Amino acid sequence: MRRITGKARDDILIEMKSAMDSQIGEDGPAVLTAFRMKLLTEECNGHSLNNFVEDGGTQLPGHTETDRLQQNKDTVFFRDGVRRIDFILSYLDDKDGEKKQERRREFEANLKKAGLELETEDKSDSDDLKTYFLKIHAPWEVLATYADVLKIKVPFKESDIPHGQDVPLEWLSRPFRLPGKVMRPQPDYFTSPFDKDKIDFFLIKNQDTFFPPSTRNRIVYYILSRCPYHKEDRKETDKKGIKRLLNNGTYTSAFPLHDRNTNEQCESERYHLYKNWARFLCFYKEQPLNLIRKYYGEKIGIYFAWLGFYTEMLFFAAVMGVICFTYGVLSYDDNLTSKEICDPSIGGSIVMCPLCDKKCSYWKLNSTCLSSWQSHLFDNEGTVFFAMFMGIWVTLFLEFWKRRQAQLEYEWDLVDFEEEQQQLQIRPEFETKCTDQRLNRITQVRAASWLLHTTCNTMLLIVACITGVIVYRLAVYAAFASIMKDSPTKKIHLVGSLITPQLATSVTASFINFVIIMILNFFYERVAIWITDMEIPKTHLEYENKLTMKMFLFQFVNYYSSCFYVAFFKGKFVGYPGNYTYMFGKYSRLRNEECDPGGCLIELTTQLVIVMTGKQVCGNIQEALLNWWCSRKARKDQYSRWEQDHDLQNFSQLGLFYEYLEMVIQFGFITLFVASFPLAPLLALCNNILEVRVDSWKFTTQFRRPVAAKAHNIGAWQEILNVVAILSVVTNAFIMAFTSDMIPRLVYLYAYHPGSEATMSGYINNSLSVTIVCSCCLDIGPIYCLRYRDYRYPPGHQRQYSHTMQFWHILAAKLAFIIIMEHVVFVVKFFVAWLIPDVPSEVKARIKRERYLIQEYLHNYEVEKLKIQLSQSFIIEPKPEVYTATDKHDVLSECL
């Protein structure tokens, strides 16, 4: 290949100028237009001036080319049109920035010593007249050296293994498929770790395009993160890396360049991603995962693969949830319990005990008519089967994802990927900060000392916030209940005839709890990052895993604590008339909350809907407003490629971490508490369909191009999902047993119904205990019987206010239900996990076949190389021969 550098490039431009002088005339405008279109096409395809000249571009006008190289800045190349821009650094020339200037001089000098080539754009050429842009190019020698160090896999022969057989009835899926060139942007190759000593073994047709831009920017960032900026005579080991320079303001940003704009005139990889992936109208289409992986790297590709697969599996859970909810709607008229509560002769004649001390009045049972009907929609027999189905669905989702992940590992050439090759590289922060060490007495290995006890303090803060929310609930509950000033002969009216104290407290407390959650998120994020930084993890993988576990632990308590309180604590420690239980003792006057006569499940549903839906809506609104503001700031006219990307949002190293965290928190909502709200998977499905396209749109148009990174799985999130899946079986079993009113109804139906025919008539009267007050309290007779929710003996009985035998029967039934449900679901889960292999058999066979072929090719290459060396050793006077790169590659291919 002929590379245009130095004098050769000047000669070509002179020839092009002469061609323009001879050709300009009547056809001049047409020639110039064709020339510009040709150059545009070359740049859209990522080609430099080298490729253009090789295709016969020297016959086009040179003066136009010179103008283009000097004036058209919407390019991904240096001013010479040859060297590709692999990375951009920007900085401001501060008046009082002598130290920063010195750091930049030393840093850039060390970059040049490392082999990188630099080119600066003056601030006078920038849009704001303040920002300098430093363009960085990695030449072939640098790329080859670090590709060898990082063991980057590169192709050496096109794969001859055929793809899988066509799926039957494939025509049904055609509307959901994308064009072949988008789904498979490049052919399959046999690959091997790059080795500079075997450079002629690999398929190097063009050194400029052999390493794709994602690999190039990964190598450059590796150099930037380890390059020092101190003078050679000083040993300041902490002065190292671009990250530190960004933190102290020496540079304002560092990022690789996107392809050209997402328009039809330039069909680049970015354009295809925008057209086929980032638009909402493509929501029913499959994702171009191979193109995502090629453009952004495997780490981002695996995230979108997981998100898409999770969304597909949510469809089945959403269908079952809708069926369960539909059953509750259809059985609406058969709900005898709610009919008794709403009946004026039954619920209207039952007067309930006050909900708080002193200020609260008595109230009638039929005031909770609406909440009892609402509770039946979610608290019915179908909810039990749905809870068991979700326990099995979680297992199927995780097992099938393992298979999908194994398939992607094979297709993306990550089968032999080891963490030591990429993720286990030592972090620059560890190398510079880890100076205080101590000797481990057992392993005799020196380890870094790191901070402890901060996590415990943070957890105490979380518990304090939870306690504050509970105290609020108790205080507001008493305040709402005290507003009921109607006499016992009337219904309760509170801000309208449909709102009860329980509902008002639950709704307002849920909203306040949601606001507290969003505020604490800001705090927890910084605490988790600070703790992890103080631990000084040695590797990138270790850092991400530690941060993931801390953040999820904080968010788990933050988001789910209120739901756990309503599900398992509210209404369980109330006491009885004359001996109520108080949160901080009797003098605090904060009496523990009681459940509605229809149960606490509807309040858990309210809490779940508000927190889950509020989080999703708030997140989407925040993203929409931020993107709208950035789009307003974006200029409509054309300006330099690096300035366009500089104006985009920065995608931090932890950007993908927050995307995972958002989805895993949602996963917890639809599994841990799904028995209380079967429509949760449907809401999650609708949100995720939008989430995929919003995320893809952000990555394509709103974010700077992230630095490519490798990953063969979703990391620590896989273990977190497994733990949540197991915990969900336990929580749903306890919700159905202790939060739902299903078990007491079944015990009454089959054991305590007075008649010969098993019906639910009389259940409400059976589930309420009796207490007696004097006539002076109510002024409606000598004595009056009040009711409260419990199973206790009435006053006057020899065991008054102690639990009846029915209470113990119900408790035994609840415990038996938990044991049976957990064992059934766990047995099915483990059987399904055993039945479904993690790696498909076809993928295993392909992996073995590919390994065998690669070993055979490598063996043949070494043998032929040895033969050539031996034959040359017997030649006394070897004749000089000139081989081009193409000829040499053809010879080696024939040998193979």
mmCIF file with all atom_site columns, N, CA and C in Angstrom, residues 786-843:
data_model
loop_
_atom_site.group_PDB
_atom_site.id
_atom_site.type_symbol
_atom_site.label_atom_id
_atom_site.label_alt_id
_atom_site.label_comp_id
_atom_site.label_asym_id
_atom_site.label_entity_id
_atom_site.label_seq_id
_atom_site.pdbx_PDB_ins_code
_atom_site.Cartn_x
_atom_site.Cartn_y
_atom_site.Cartn_z
_atom_site.occupancy
_atom_site.B_iso_or_equiv
_atom_site.pdbx_formal_charge
_atom_site.auth_seq_id
_atom_site.auth_comp_id
_atom_site.auth_asym_id
_atom_site.auth_atom_id
_atom_site.pdbx_PDB_model_num
ATOM 1   N N  . LEU A 1 786 ? -68.158 -2.597  70.137 1.00 0.00 ? 786 LEU A N  1
ATOM 2   C CA . LEU A 1 786 ? -67.300 -2.122  69.074 1.00 0.00 ? 786 LEU A CA 1
ATOM 3   C C  . LEU A 1 786 ? -66.493 -3.291  68.525 1.00 0.00 ? 786 LEU A C  1
ATOM 4   N N  . ARG A 1 787 ? -66.071 -3.161  67.277 1.00 0.00 ? 787 ARG A N  1
ATOM 5   C CA . ARG A 1 787 ? -65.339 -4.243  66.619 1.00 0.00 ? 787 ARG A CA 1
ATOM 6   C C  . ARG A 1 787 ? -63.938 -3.774  66.234 1.00 0.00 ? 787 ARG A C  1
ATOM 7   N N  . TYR A 1 788 ? -63.026 -4.711  66.184 1.00 0.00 ? 788 TYR A N  1
ATOM 8   C CA . TYR A 1 788 ? -61.666 -4.447  65.722 1.00 0.00 ? 788 TYR A CA 1
ATOM 9   C C  . TYR A 1 788 ? -61.156 -5.700  65.031 1.00 0.00 ? 788 TYR A C  1
ATOM 10  N N  . ARG A 1 789 ? -60.166 -5.531  64.172 1.00 0.00 ? 789 ARG A N  1
ATOM 11  C CA . ARG A 1 789 ? -59.685 -6.617  63.322 1.00 0.00 ? 789 ARG A CA 1
ATOM 12  C C  . ARG A 1 789 ? -58.698 -7.489  64.092 1.00 0.00 ? 789 ARG A C  1
ATOM 13  N N  . ASP A 1 790 ? -59.149 -8.661  64.484 1.00 0.00 ? 790 ASP A N  1
ATOM 14  C CA . ASP A 1 790 ? -58.287 -9.630  65.169 1.00 0.00 ? 790 ASP A CA 1
ATOM 15  C C  . ASP A 1 790 ? -59.135 -10.848 65.518 1.00 0.00 ? 790 ASP A C  1
ATOM 16  N N  . TYR A 1 791 ? -58.465 -11.862 66.051 1.00 0.00 ? 791 TYR A N  1
ATOM 17  C CA . TYR A 1 791 ? -59.148 -13.075 66.517 1.00 0.00 ? 791 TYR A CA 1
ATOM 18  C C  . TYR A 1 791 ? -58.839 -13.225 67.992 1.00 0.00 ? 791 TYR A C  1
ATOM 19  N N  . ARG A 1 792 ? -59.696 -12.579 68.856 1.00 0.00 ? 792 ARG A N  1
ATOM 20  C CA . ARG A 1 792 ? -59.507 -12.598 70.302 1.00 0.00 ? 792 ARG A CA 1
ATOM 21  C C  . ARG A 1 792 ? -60.846 -12.868 70.991 1.00 0.00 ? 792 ARG A C  1
ATOM 22  N N  . TYR A 1 793 ? -60.740 -13.403 72.218 1.00 0.00 ? 793 TYR A N  1
ATOM 23  C CA . TYR A 1 793 ? -61.949 -13.669 72.996 1.00 0.00 ? 793 TYR A CA 1
ATOM 24  C C  . TYR A 1 793 ? -62.544 -12.350 73.475 1.00 0.00 ? 793 TYR A C  1
ATOM 25  N N  . PRO A 1 794 ? -63.888 -12.261 73.578 1.00 0.00 ? 794 PRO A N  1
ATOM 26  C CA . PRO A 1 794 ? -64.547 -11.005 73.976 1.00 0.00 ? 794 PRO A CA 1
ATOM 27  C C  . PRO A 1 794 ? -64.405 -10.750 75.471 1.00 0.00 ? 794 PRO A C  1
ATOM 28  N N  . PRO A 1 795 ? -64.746 -9.544  75.912 1.00 0.00 ? 795 PRO A N  1
ATOM 29  C CA . PRO A 1 795 ? -64.737 -9.243  77.350 1.00 0.00 ? 795 PRO A CA 1
ATOM 30  C C  . PRO A 1 795 ? -65.743 -10.134 78.091 1.00 0.00 ? 795 PRO A C  1
ATOM 31  N N  . GLY A 1 796 ? -65.403 -10.541 79.305 1.00 0.00 ? 796 GLY A N  1
ATOM 32  C CA . GLY A 1 796 ? -66.252 -11.427 80.078 1.00 0.00 ? 796 GLY A CA 1
ATOM 33  C C  . GLY A 1 796 ? -65.859 -12.883 79.947 1.00 0.00 ? 796 GLY A C  1
ATOM 34  N N  . HIS A 1 797 ? -65.124 -13.225 78.907 1.00 0.00 ? 797 HIS A N  1
ATOM 35  C CA . HIS A 1 797 ? -64.656 -14.603 78.745 1.00 0.00 ? 797 HIS A CA 1
ATOM 36  C C  . HIS A 1 797 ? -63.492 -14.832 79.710 1.00 0.00 ? 797 HIS A C  1
ATOM 37  N N  . GLN A 1 798 ? -63.324 -16.097 80.141 1.00 0.00 ? 798 GLN A N  1
ATOM 38  C CA . GLN A 1 798 ? -62.257 -16.384 81.096 1.00 0.00 ? 798 GLN A CA 1
ATOM 39  C C  . GLN A 1 798 ? -60.861 -16.139 80.487 1.00 0.00 ? 798 GLN A C  1
ATOM 40  N N  . ARG A 1 799 ? -60.771 -16.116 79.181 1.00 0.00 ? 799 ARG A N  1
ATOM 41  C CA . ARG A 1 799 ? -59.503 -15.812 78.502 1.00 0.00 ? 799 ARG A CA 1
ATOM 42  C C  . ARG A 1 799 ? -59.658 -14.550 77.646 1.00 0.00 ? 799 ARG A C  1
ATOM 43  N N  . GLN A 1 800 ? -60.318 -13.558 78.183 1.00 0.00 ? 800 GLN A N  1
ATOM 44  C CA . GLN A 1 800 ? -60.642 -12.372 77.407 1.00 0.00 ? 800 GLN A CA 1
ATOM 45  C C  . GLN A 1 800 ? -59.398 -11.710 76.820 1.00 0.00 ? 800 GLN A C  1
ATOM 46  N N  . TYR A 1 801 ? -59.549 -11.274 75.585 1.00 0.00 ? 801 TYR A N  1
ATOM 47  C CA . TYR A 1 801 ? -58.525 -10.586 74.795 1.00 0.00 ? 801 TYR A CA 1
ATOM 48  C C  . TYR A 1 801 ? -57.299 -11.452 74.453 1.00 0.00 ? 801 TYR A C  1
ATOM 49  N N  . SER A 1 802 ? -57.338 -12.718 74.783 1.00 0.00 ? 802 SER A N  1
ATOM 50  C CA . SER A 1 802 ? -56.272 -13.612 74.308 1.00 0.00 ? 802 SER A CA 1
ATOM 51  C C  . SER A 1 802 ? -56.716 -14.214 72.978 1.00 0.00 ? 802 SER A C  1
ATOM 52  N N  . HIS A 1 803 ? -55.766 -14.738 72.204 1.00 0.00 ? 803 HIS A N  1
ATOM 53  C CA . HIS A 1 803 ? -56.056 -15.244 70.873 1.00 0.00 ? 803 HIS A CA 1
ATOM 54  C C  . HIS A 1 803 ? -56.914 -16.499 70.937 1.00 0.00 ? 803 HIS A C  1
ATOM 55  N N  . THR A 1 804 ? -57.881 -16.562 70.002 1.00 0.00 ? 804 THR A N  1
ATOM 56  C CA . THR A 1 804 ? -58.751 -17.731 69.908 1.00 0.00 ? 804 THR A CA 1
ATOM 57  C C  . THR A 1 804 ? -58.037 -18.863 69.183 1.00 0.00 ? 804 THR A C  1
ATOM 58  N N  . MET A 1 805 ? -58.648 -20.033 69.224 1.00 0.00 ? 805 MET A N  1
ATOM 59  C CA . MET A 1 805 ? -58.077 -21.177 68.531 1.00 0.00 ? 805 MET A CA 1
ATOM 60  C C  . MET A 1 805 ? -58.059 -20.952 67.018 1.00 0.00 ? 805 MET A C  1
ATOM 61  N N  . GLN A 1 806 ? -59.034 -20.207 66.504 1.00 0.00 ? 806 GLN A N  1
ATOM 62  C CA . GLN A 1 806 ? -59.039 -19.922 65.066 1.00 0.00 ? 806 GLN A CA 1
ATOM 63  C C  . GLN A 1 806 ? -57.792 -19.153 64.648 1.00 0.00 ? 806 GLN A C  1
ATOM 64  N N  . PHE A 1 807 ? -57.302 -18.264 65.502 1.00 0.00 ? 807 PHE A N  1
ATOM 65  C CA . PHE A 1 807 ? -56.074 -17.534 65.197 1.00 0.00 ? 807 PHE A CA 1
ATOM 66  C C  . PHE A 1 807 ? -54.911 -18.498 65.006 1.00 0.00 ? 807 PHE A C  1
ATOM 67  N N  . TRP A 1 808 ? -54.792 -19.495 65.881 1.00 0.00 ? 808 TRP A N  1
ATOM 68  C CA . TRP A 1 808 ? -53.674 -20.426 65.776 1.00 0.00 ? 808 TRP A CA 1
ATOM 69  C C  . TRP A 1 808 ? -53.841 -21.346 64.575 1.00 0.00 ? 808 TRP A C  1
ATOM 70  N N  . HIS A 1 809 ? -55.078 -21.676 64.247 1.00 0.00 ? 809 HIS A N  1
ATOM 71  C CA . HIS A 1 809 ? -55.309 -22.471 63.032 1.00 0.00 ? 809 HIS A CA 1
ATOM 72  C C  . HIS A 1 809 ? -54.885 -21.684 61.784 1.00 0.00 ? 809 HIS A C  1
ATOM 73  N N  . ILE A 1 810 ? -55.256 -20.419 61.770 1.00 0.00 ? 810 ILE A N  1
ATOM 74  C CA . ILE A 1 810 ? -54.871 -19.579 60.624 1.00 0.00 ? 810 ILE A CA 1
ATOM 75  C C  . ILE A 1 810 ? -53.355 -19.438 60.541 1.00 0.00 ? 810 ILE A C  1
ATOM 76  N N  . LEU A 1 811 ? -52.702 -19.241 61.692 1.00 0.00 ? 811 LEU A N  1
ATOM 77  C CA . LEU A 1 811 ? -51.246 -19.123 61.701 1.00 0.00 ? 811 LEU A CA 1
ATOM 78  C C  . LEU A 1 811 ? -50.585 -20.403 61.194 1.00 0.00 ? 811 LEU A C  1
ATOM 79  N N  . ALA A 1 812 ? -51.105 -21.543 61.622 1.00 0.00 ? 812 ALA A N  1
ATOM 80  C CA . ALA A 1 812 ? -50.550 -22.812 61.147 1.00 0.00 ? 812 ALA A CA 1
ATOM 81  C C  . ALA A 1 812 ? -50.750 -22.966 59.640 1.00 0.00 ? 812 ALA A C  1
ATOM 82  N N  . ALA A 1 813 ? -51.925 -22.551 59.152 1.00 0.00 ? 813 ALA A N  1
ATOM 83  C CA . ALA A 1 813 ? -52.181 -22.637 57.713 1.00 0.00 ? 813 ALA A CA 1
ATOM 84  C C  . ALA A 1 813 ? -51.242 -21.720 56.938 1.00 0.00 ? 813 ALA A C  1
ATOM 85  N N  . LYS A 1 814 ? -50.962 -20.536 57.487 1.00 0.00 ? 814 LYS A N  1
ATOM 86  C CA . LYS A 1 814 ? -50.037 -19.607 56.811 1.00 0.00 ? 814 LYS A CA 1
ATOM 87  C C  . LYS A 1 814 ? -48.634 -20.206 56.723 1.00 0.00 ? 814 LYS A C  1
ATOM 88  N N  . LEU A 1 815 ? -48.151 -20.765 57.826 1.00 0.00 ? 815 LEU A N  1
ATOM 89  C CA . LEU A 1 815 ? -46.817 -21.359 57.814 1.00 0.00 ? 815 LEU A CA 1
ATOM 90  C C  . LEU A 1 815 ? -46.759 -22.557 56.875 1.00 0.00 ? 815 LEU A C  1
ATOM 91  N N  . ALA A 1 816 ? -47.817 -23.368 56.861 1.00 0.00 ? 816 ALA A N  1
ATOM 92  C CA . ALA A 1 816 ? -47.849 -24.516 55.953 1.00 0.00 ? 816 ALA A CA 1
ATOM 93  C C  . ALA A 1 816 ? -47.858 -24.061 54.502 1.00 0.00 ? 816 ALA A C  1
ATOM 94  N N  . PHE A 1 817 ? -48.612 -22.993 54.228 1.00 0.00 ? 817 PHE A N  1
ATOM 95  C CA . PHE A 1 817 ? -48.647 -22.471 52.856 1.00 0.00 ? 817 PHE A CA 1
ATOM 96  C C  . PHE A 1 817 ? -47.265 -21.991 52.422 1.00 0.00 ? 817 PHE A C  1
ATOM 97  N N  . ILE A 1 818 ? -46.554 -21.288 53.309 1.00 0.00 ? 818 ILE A N  1
ATOM 98  C CA . ILE A 1 818 ? -45.212 -20.793 52.966 1.00 0.00 ? 818 ILE A CA 1
ATOM 99  C C  . ILE A 1 818 ? -44.278 -21.955 52.650 1.00 0.00 ? 818 ILE A C  1
ATOM 100 N N  . ILE A 1 819 ? -44.305 -22.984 53.492 1.00 0.00 ? 819 ILE A N  1
ATOM 101 C CA . ILE A 1 819 ? -43.409 -24.128 53.281 1.00 0.00 ? 819 ILE A CA 1
ATOM 102 C C  . ILE A 1 819 ? -43.732 -24.833 51.974 1.00 0.00 ? 819 ILE A C  1
ATOM 103 N N  . ILE A 1 820 ? -45.029 -25.060 51.732 1.00 0.00 ? 820 ILE A N  1
ATOM 104 C CA . ILE A 1 820 ? -45.422 -25.787 50.519 1.00 0.00 ? 820 ILE A CA 1
ATOM 105 C C  . ILE A 1 820 ? -45.087 -24.976 49.274 1.00 0.00 ? 820 ILE A C  1
ATOM 106 N N  . MET A 1 821 ? -45.443 -23.679 49.276 1.00 0.00 ? 821 MET A N  1
ATOM 107 C CA . MET A 1 821 ? -45.192 -22.857 48.094 1.00 0.00 ? 821 MET A CA 1
ATOM 108 C C  . MET A 1 821 ? -43.704 -22.737 47.805 1.00 0.00 ? 821 MET A C  1
ATOM 109 N N  . GLU A 1 822 ? -42.907 -22.491 48.843 1.00 0.00 ? 822 GLU A N  1
ATOM 110 C CA . GLU A 1 822 ? -41.472 -22.356 48.632 1.00 0.00 ? 822 GLU A CA 1
ATOM 111 C C  . GLU A 1 822 ? -40.866 -23.649 48.091 1.00 0.00 ? 822 GLU A C  1
ATOM 112 N N  . HIS A 1 823 ? -41.251 -24.782 48.662 1.00 0.00 ? 823 HIS A N  1
ATOM 113 C CA . HIS A 1 823 ? -40.670 -26.037 48.216 1.00 0.00 ? 823 HIS A CA 1
ATOM 114 C C  . HIS A 1 823 ? -41.083 -26.372 46.786 1.00 0.00 ? 823 HIS A C  1
ATOM 115 N N  . VAL A 1 824 ? -42.354 -26.126 46.466 1.00 0.00 ? 824 VAL A N  1
ATOM 116 C CA . VAL A 1 824 ? -42.807 -26.420 45.103 1.00 0.00 ? 824 VAL A CA 1
ATOM 117 C C  . VAL A 1 824 ? -42.062 -25.554 44.090 1.00 0.00 ? 824 VAL A C  1
ATOM 118 N N  . VAL A 1 825 ? -41.993 -24.257 44.379 1.00 0.00 ? 825 VAL A N  1
ATOM 119 C CA . VAL A 1 825 ? -41.338 -23.345 43.429 1.00 0.00 ? 825 VAL A CA 1
ATOM 120 C C  . VAL A 1 825 ? -39.846 -23.633 43.342 1.00 0.00 ? 825 VAL A C  1
ATOM 121 N N  . PHE A 1 826 ? -39.192 -23.876 44.475 1.00 0.00 ? 826 PHE A N  1
ATOM 122 C CA . PHE A 1 826 ? -37.753 -24.135 44.448 1.00 0.00 ? 826 PHE A CA 1
ATOM 123 C C  . PHE A 1 826 ? -37.432 -25.445 43.728 1.00 0.00 ? 826 PHE A C  1
ATOM 124 N N  . VAL A 1 827 ? -38.261 -26.464 43.935 1.00 0.00 ? 827 VAL A N  1
ATOM 125 C CA . VAL A 1 827 ? -38.022 -27.730 43.237 1.00 0.00 ? 827 VAL A CA 1
ATOM 126 C C  . VAL A 1 827 ? -38.141 -27.528 41.727 1.00 0.00 ? 827 VAL A C  1
ATOM 127 N N  . VAL A 1 828 ? -39.181 -26.807 41.314 1.00 0.00 ? 828 VAL A N  1
ATOM 128 C CA . VAL A 1 828 ? -39.344 -26.546 39.880 1.00 0.00 ? 828 VAL A CA 1
ATOM 129 C C  . VAL A 1 828 ? -38.199 -25.693 39.350 1.00 0.00 ? 828 VAL A C  1
ATOM 130 N N  . LYS A 1 829 ? -37.780 -24.686 40.142 1.00 0.00 ? 829 LYS A N  1
ATOM 131 C CA . LYS A 1 829 ? -36.681 -23.818 39.724 1.00 0.00 ? 829 LYS A CA 1
ATOM 132 C C  . LYS A 1 829 ? -35.407 -24.615 39.493 1.00 0.00 ? 829 LYS A C  1
ATOM 133 N N  . PHE A 1 830 ? -35.033 -25.427 40.464 1.00 0.00 ? 830 PHE A N  1
ATOM 134 C CA . PHE A 1 830 ? -33.788 -26.175 40.338 1.00 0.00 ? 830 PHE A CA 1
ATOM 135 C C  . PHE A 1 830 ? -33.873 -27.239 39.246 1.00 0.00 ? 830 PHE A C  1
ATOM 136 N N  . PHE A 1 831 ? -35.062 -27.802 39.057 1.00 0.00 ? 831 PHE A N  1
ATOM 137 C CA . PHE A 1 831 ? -35.222 -28.786 37.984 1.00 0.00 ? 831 PHE A CA 1
ATOM 138 C C  . PHE A 1 831 ? -35.073 -28.117 36.615 1.00 0.00 ? 831 PHE A C  1
ATOM 139 N N  . VAL A 1 832 ? -35.690 -26.941 36.466 1.00 0.00 ? 832 VAL A N  1
ATOM 140 C CA . VAL A 1 832 ? -35.578 -26.211 35.201 1.00 0.00 ? 832 VAL A CA 1
ATOM 141 C C  . VAL A 1 832 ? -34.129 -25.787 34.965 1.00 0.00 ? 832 VAL A C  1
ATOM 142 N N  . ALA A 1 833 ? -33.460 -25.318 36.023 1.00 0.00 ? 833 ALA A N  1
ATOM 143 C CA . ALA A 1 833 ? -32.062 -24.913 35.879 1.00 0.00 ? 833 ALA A CA 1
ATOM 144 C C  . ALA A 1 833 ? -31.174 -26.094 35.486 1.00 0.00 ? 833 ALA A C  1
ATOM 145 N N  . TRP A 1 834 ? -31.484 -27.273 36.035 1.00 0.00 ? 834 TRP A N  1
ATOM 146 C CA . TRP A 1 834 ? -30.714 -28.464 35.676 1.00 0.00 ? 834 TRP A CA 1
ATOM 147 C C  . TRP A 1 834 ? -31.039 -28.928 34.262 1.00 0.00 ? 834 TRP A C  1
ATOM 148 N N  . LEU A 1 835 ? -32.289 -28.754 33.864 1.00 0.00 ? 835 LEU A N  1
ATOM 149 C CA . LEU A 1 835 ? -32.739 -29.256 32.568 1.00 0.00 ? 835 LEU A CA 1
ATOM 150 C C  . LEU A 1 835 ? -32.180 -28.422 31.419 1.00 0.00 ? 835 LEU A C  1
ATOM 151 N N  . ILE A 1 836 ? -32.040 -27.117 31.629 1.00 0.00 ? 836 ILE A N  1
ATOM 152 C CA . ILE A 1 836 ? -31.601 -26.216 30.559 1.00 0.00 ? 836 ILE A CA 1
ATOM 153 C C  . ILE A 1 836 ? -30.097 -25.995 30.686 1.00 0.00 ? 836 ILE A C  1
ATOM 154 N N  . PRO A 1 837 ? -29.285 -26.463 29.757 1.00 0.00 ? 837 PRO A N  1
ATOM 155 C CA . PRO A 1 837 ? -27.831 -26.235 29.840 1.00 0.00 ? 837 PRO A CA 1
ATOM 156 C C  . PRO A 1 837 ? -27.492 -24.769 29.609 1.00 0.00 ? 837 PRO A C  1
ATOM 157 N N  . ASP A 1 838 ? -26.429 -24.315 30.254 1.00 0.00 ? 838 ASP A N  1
ATOM 158 C CA . ASP A 1 838 ? -26.025 -22.911 30.135 1.00 0.00 ? 838 ASP A CA 1
ATOM 159 C C  . ASP A 1 838 ? -25.517 -22.581 28.743 1.00 0.00 ? 838 ASP A C  1
ATOM 160 N N  . VAL A 1 839 ? -24.888 -23.542 28.085 1.00 0.00 ? 839 VAL A N  1
ATOM 161 C CA . VAL A 1 839 ? -24.347 -23.330 26.746 1.00 0.00 ? 839 VAL A CA 1
ATOM 162 C C  . VAL A 1 839 ? -25.043 -24.273 25.779 1.00 0.00 ? 839 VAL A C  1
ATOM 163 N N  . PRO A 1 840 ? -25.664 -23.780 24.704 1.00 0.00 ? 840 PRO A N  1
ATOM 164 C CA . PRO A 1 840 ? -26.323 -24.665 23.733 1.00 0.00 ? 840 PRO A CA 1
ATOM 165 C C  . PRO A 1 840 ? -25.331 -25.662 23.142 1.00 0.00 ? 840 PRO A C  1
ATOM 166 N N  . SER A 1 841 ? -25.818 -26.844 22.852 1.00 0.00 ? 841 SER A N  1
ATOM 167 C CA . SER A 1 841 ? -24.953 -27.896 22.305 1.00 0.00 ? 841 SER A CA 1
ATOM 168 C C  . SER A 1 841 ? -24.355 -27.483 20.960 1.00 0.00 ? 841 SER A C  1
ATOM 169 N N  . GLU A 1 842 ? -25.116 -26.760 20.155 1.00 0.00 ? 842 GLU A N  1
ATOM 170 C CA . GLU A 1 842 ? -24.602 -26.311 18.866 1.00 0.00 ? 842 GLU A CA 1
ATOM 171 C C  . GLU A 1 842 ? -23.426 -25.357 19.046 1.00 0.00 ? 842 GLU A C  1
ATOM 172 N N  . VAL A 1 843 ? -23.526 -24.477 20.031 1.00 0.00 ? 843 VAL A N  1
ATOM 173 C CA . VAL A 1 843 ? -22.441 -23.546 20.295 1.00 0.00 ? 843 VAL A CA 1
ATOM 174 C C  . VAL A 1 843 ? -21.207 -24.290 20.789 1.00 0.00 ? 843 VAL A C  1
#
